[in-house]
CSV table of C-alpha atoms in Angstrom, one decimal:
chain,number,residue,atom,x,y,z
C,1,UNK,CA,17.0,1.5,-13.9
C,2,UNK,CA,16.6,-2.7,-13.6
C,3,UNK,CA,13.1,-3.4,-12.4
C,4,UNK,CA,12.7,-6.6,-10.3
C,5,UNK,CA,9.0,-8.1,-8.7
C,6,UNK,CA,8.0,-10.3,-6.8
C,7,UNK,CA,5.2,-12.3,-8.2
C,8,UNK,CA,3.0,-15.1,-7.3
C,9,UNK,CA,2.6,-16.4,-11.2
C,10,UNK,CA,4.8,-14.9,-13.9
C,11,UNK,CA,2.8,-15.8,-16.9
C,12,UNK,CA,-0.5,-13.8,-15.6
C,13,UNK,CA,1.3,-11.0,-13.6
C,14,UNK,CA,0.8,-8.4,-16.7
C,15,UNK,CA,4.3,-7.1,-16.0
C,16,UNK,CA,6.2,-5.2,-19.0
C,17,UNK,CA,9.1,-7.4,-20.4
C,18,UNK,CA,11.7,-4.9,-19.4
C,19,UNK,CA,10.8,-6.6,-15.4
C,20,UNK,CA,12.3,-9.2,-13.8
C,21,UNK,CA,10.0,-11.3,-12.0
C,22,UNK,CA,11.2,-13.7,-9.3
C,23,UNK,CA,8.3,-16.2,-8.5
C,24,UNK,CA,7.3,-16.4,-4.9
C,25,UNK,CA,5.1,-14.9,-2.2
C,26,UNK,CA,5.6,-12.0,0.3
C,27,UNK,CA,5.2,-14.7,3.0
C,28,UNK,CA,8.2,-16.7,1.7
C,29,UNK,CA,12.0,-15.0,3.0
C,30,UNK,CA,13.8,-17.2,0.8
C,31,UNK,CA,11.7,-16.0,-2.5
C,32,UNK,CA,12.0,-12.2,-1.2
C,33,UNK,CA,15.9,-13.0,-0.4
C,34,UNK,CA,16.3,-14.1,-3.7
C,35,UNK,CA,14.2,-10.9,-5.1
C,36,UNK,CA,16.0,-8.5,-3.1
C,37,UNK,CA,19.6,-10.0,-4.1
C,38,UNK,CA,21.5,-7.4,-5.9
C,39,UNK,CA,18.7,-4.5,-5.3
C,40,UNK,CA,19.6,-1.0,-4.2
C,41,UNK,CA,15.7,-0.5,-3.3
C,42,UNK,CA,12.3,-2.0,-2.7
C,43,UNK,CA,8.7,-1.0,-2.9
C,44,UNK,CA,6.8,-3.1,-0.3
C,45,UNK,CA,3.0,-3.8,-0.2
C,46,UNK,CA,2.3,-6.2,3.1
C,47,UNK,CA,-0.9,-8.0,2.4
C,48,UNK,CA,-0.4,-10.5,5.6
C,49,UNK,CA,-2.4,-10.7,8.6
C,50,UNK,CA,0.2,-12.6,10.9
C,51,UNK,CA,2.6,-10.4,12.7
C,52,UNK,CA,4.9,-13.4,13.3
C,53,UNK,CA,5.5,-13.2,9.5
C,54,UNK,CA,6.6,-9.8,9.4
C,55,UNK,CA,10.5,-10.1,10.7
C,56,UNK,CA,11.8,-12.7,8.9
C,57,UNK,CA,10.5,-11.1,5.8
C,58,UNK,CA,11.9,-7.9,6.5
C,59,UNK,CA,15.4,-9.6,7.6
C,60,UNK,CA,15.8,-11.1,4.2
C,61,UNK,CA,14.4,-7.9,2.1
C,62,UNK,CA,16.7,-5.6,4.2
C,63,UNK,CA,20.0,-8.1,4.2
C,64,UNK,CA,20.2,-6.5,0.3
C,65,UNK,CA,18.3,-3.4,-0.1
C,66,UNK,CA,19.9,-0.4,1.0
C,67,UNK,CA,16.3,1.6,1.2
C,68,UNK,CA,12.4,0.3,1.5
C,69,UNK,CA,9.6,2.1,0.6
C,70,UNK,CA,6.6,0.9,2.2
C,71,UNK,CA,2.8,1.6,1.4
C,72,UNK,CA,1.1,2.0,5.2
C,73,UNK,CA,-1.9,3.0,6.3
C,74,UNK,CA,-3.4,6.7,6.5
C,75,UNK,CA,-4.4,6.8,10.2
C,76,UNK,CA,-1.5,5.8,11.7
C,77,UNK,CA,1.0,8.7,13.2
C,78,UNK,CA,3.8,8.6,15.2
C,79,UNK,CA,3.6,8.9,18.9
C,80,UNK,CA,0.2,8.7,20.0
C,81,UNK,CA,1.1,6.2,22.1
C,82,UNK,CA,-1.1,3.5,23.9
C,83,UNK,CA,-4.1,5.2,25.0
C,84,UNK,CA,-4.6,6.2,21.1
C,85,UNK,CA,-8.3,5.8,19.8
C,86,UNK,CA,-6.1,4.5,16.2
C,87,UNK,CA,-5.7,1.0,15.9
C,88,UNK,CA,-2.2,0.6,14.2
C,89,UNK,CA,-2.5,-3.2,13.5
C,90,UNK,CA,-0.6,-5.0,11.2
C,91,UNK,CA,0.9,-1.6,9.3
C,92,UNK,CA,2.3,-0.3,12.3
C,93,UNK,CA,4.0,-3.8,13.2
C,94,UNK,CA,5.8,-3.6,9.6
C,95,UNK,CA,6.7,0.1,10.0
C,96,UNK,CA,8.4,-1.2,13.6
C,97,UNK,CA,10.1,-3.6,12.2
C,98,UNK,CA,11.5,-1.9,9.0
C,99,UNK,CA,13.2,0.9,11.4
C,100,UNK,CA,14.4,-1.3,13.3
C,101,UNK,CA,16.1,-2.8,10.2
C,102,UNK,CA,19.6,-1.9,8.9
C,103,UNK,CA,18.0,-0.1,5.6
C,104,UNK,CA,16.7,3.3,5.9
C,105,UNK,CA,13.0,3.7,4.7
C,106,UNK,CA,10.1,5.9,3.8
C,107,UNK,CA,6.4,5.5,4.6
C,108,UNK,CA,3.6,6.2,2.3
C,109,UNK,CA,0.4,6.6,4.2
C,110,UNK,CA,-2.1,6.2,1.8
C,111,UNK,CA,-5.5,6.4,2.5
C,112,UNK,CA,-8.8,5.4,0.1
C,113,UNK,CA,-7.8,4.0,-3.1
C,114,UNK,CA,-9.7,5.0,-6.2
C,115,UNK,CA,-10.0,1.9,-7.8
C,116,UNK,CA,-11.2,0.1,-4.8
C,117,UNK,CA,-14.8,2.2,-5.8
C,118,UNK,CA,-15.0,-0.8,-8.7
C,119,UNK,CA,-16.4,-2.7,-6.5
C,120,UNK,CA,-19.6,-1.4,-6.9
C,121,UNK,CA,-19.0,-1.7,-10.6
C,122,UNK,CA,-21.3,-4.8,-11.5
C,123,UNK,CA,-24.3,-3.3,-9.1
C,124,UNK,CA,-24.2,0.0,-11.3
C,125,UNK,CA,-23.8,-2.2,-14.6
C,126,UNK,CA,-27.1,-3.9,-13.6
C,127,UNK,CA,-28.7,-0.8,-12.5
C,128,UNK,CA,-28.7,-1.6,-8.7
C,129,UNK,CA,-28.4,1.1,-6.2
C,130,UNK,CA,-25.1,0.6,-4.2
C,131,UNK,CA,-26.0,0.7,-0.4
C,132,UNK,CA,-23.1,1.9,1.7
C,133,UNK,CA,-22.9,3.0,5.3
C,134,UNK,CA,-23.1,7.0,5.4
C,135,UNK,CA,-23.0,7.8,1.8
C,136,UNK,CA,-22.9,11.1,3.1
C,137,UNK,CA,-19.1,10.7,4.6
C,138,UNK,CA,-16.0,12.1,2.9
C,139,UNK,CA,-13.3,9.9,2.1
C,140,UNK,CA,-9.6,11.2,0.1
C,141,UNK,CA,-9.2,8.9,-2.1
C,142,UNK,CA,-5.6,8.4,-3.8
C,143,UNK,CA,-5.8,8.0,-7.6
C,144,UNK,CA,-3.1,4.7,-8.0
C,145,UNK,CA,-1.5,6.6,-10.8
C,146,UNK,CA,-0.2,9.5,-8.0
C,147,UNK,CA,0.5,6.8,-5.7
C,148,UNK,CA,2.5,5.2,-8.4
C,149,UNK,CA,4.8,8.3,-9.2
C,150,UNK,CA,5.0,9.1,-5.1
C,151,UNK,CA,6.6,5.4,-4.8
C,152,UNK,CA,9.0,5.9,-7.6
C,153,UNK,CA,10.0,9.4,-6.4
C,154,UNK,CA,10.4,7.9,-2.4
C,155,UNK,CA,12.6,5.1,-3.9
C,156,UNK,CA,14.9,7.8,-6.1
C,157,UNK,CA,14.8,11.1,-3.7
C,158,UNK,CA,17.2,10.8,-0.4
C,159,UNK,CA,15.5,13.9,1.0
C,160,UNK,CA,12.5,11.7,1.8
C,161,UNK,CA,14.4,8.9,3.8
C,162,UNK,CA,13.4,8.8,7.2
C,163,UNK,CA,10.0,10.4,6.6
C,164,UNK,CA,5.8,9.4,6.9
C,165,UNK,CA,4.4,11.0,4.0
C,166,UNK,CA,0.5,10.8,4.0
C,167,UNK,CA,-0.8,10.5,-0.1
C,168,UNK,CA,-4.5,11.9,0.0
C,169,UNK,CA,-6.6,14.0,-2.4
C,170,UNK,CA,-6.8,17.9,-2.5
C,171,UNK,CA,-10.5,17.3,-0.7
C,172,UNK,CA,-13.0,14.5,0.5
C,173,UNK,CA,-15.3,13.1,-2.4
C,174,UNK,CA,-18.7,12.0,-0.6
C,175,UNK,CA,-19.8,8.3,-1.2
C,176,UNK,CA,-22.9,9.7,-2.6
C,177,UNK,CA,-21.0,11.4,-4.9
C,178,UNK,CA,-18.7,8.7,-6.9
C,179,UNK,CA,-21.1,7.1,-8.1
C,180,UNK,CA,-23.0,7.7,-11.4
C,181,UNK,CA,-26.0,5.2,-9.9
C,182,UNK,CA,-28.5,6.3,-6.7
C,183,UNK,CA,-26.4,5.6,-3.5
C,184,UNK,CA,-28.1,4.8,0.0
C,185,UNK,CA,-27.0,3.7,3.3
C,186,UNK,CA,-27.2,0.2,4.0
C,187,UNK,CA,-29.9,1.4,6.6
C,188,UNK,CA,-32.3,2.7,3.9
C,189,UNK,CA,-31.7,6.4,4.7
């Protein structure tokens, strides 16, 4: 299978050589046009915050790919409806606009991300504790790796057209408890 990415600079993206990279940004239709060209499917990560961006972008990803898969948000579900307590934002705009589209699609609704607990990385390095809101609270978090092999298997599978499919872990892992460092809330309890 060819392997095609977008990328804002070729030279640092870390890509294998077997990729084809296509310089450009999400933001640009005419560098995701000329991505998608010739592409049966496409994994899409949305990192804008303007909804006015979202349809032409989608236009000119689905005028080539038959099938999108794209990485959502865990909270959102399908027909809550307006008086819903979930604020669907920008994820649920791109999901509206990708089933409007003439491709068909799957959703991956991931929630926490494992990596993302790096951040705290330097503060345990210089043997800070890491304050956090409710270090009590349970969050899934989604090891990339999984969310990696779910992507693959969503752009390959044709059972999973058509279908939401939230990616969490087996249990929640406390705050408290991914760290190897003393953990507090931010309000010193």
């Amino acid at each position: 299978m060819a392997v095609r990415a977008l990328v804002r600079h070729p030279l640092t993206a870390g890509l294998p050589a077997e990729v084809t990279m296509i310089e450009g940004t999400l933001q640009d239709p005419g560098a995701v046009r000329q991505a998608a060209t010739g592409a049966d499917s496409a994994f899409l990560l949305w990192i804008g915050d303007d909804p006015a961006e979202i349809p032409p972008v989608i236009d000119a990803l689905t005028s080539s790919v038959r099938h999108v898969v794209y990485l959502s948000a865990a909270d959102l579900r399908s027909g809550l409806g307006a008086g819903s307590a979930v604020q669907p934002g920008i994820h649920a705009e791109v999901e509206r606009v990708l089933e409007a589209s003439p491709s068909t699609w799957t959703f991956l609704r991931g929630g926490g991300f494992a990596a993302n607990t790096l951040e705290w990385a330097g503060q345990i390095r210089a043997g800070d504790t890491v304050s956090v809101v409710h270090p009590g609270a349970g969050r899934s978090l989604v090891d990339e790796r999984d969310l990696g092999e779910a992507a693959v298997r969503a752009l390959r599978d044709p059972s999973l057209v058509g279908r939401a499919l939230s990616l969490t872990a087996r249990r929640p892992s406390p705050r408290r408890s991914r760290s190897p460092s003393s953990v507090t809330s931010s309000t010193g309890t």
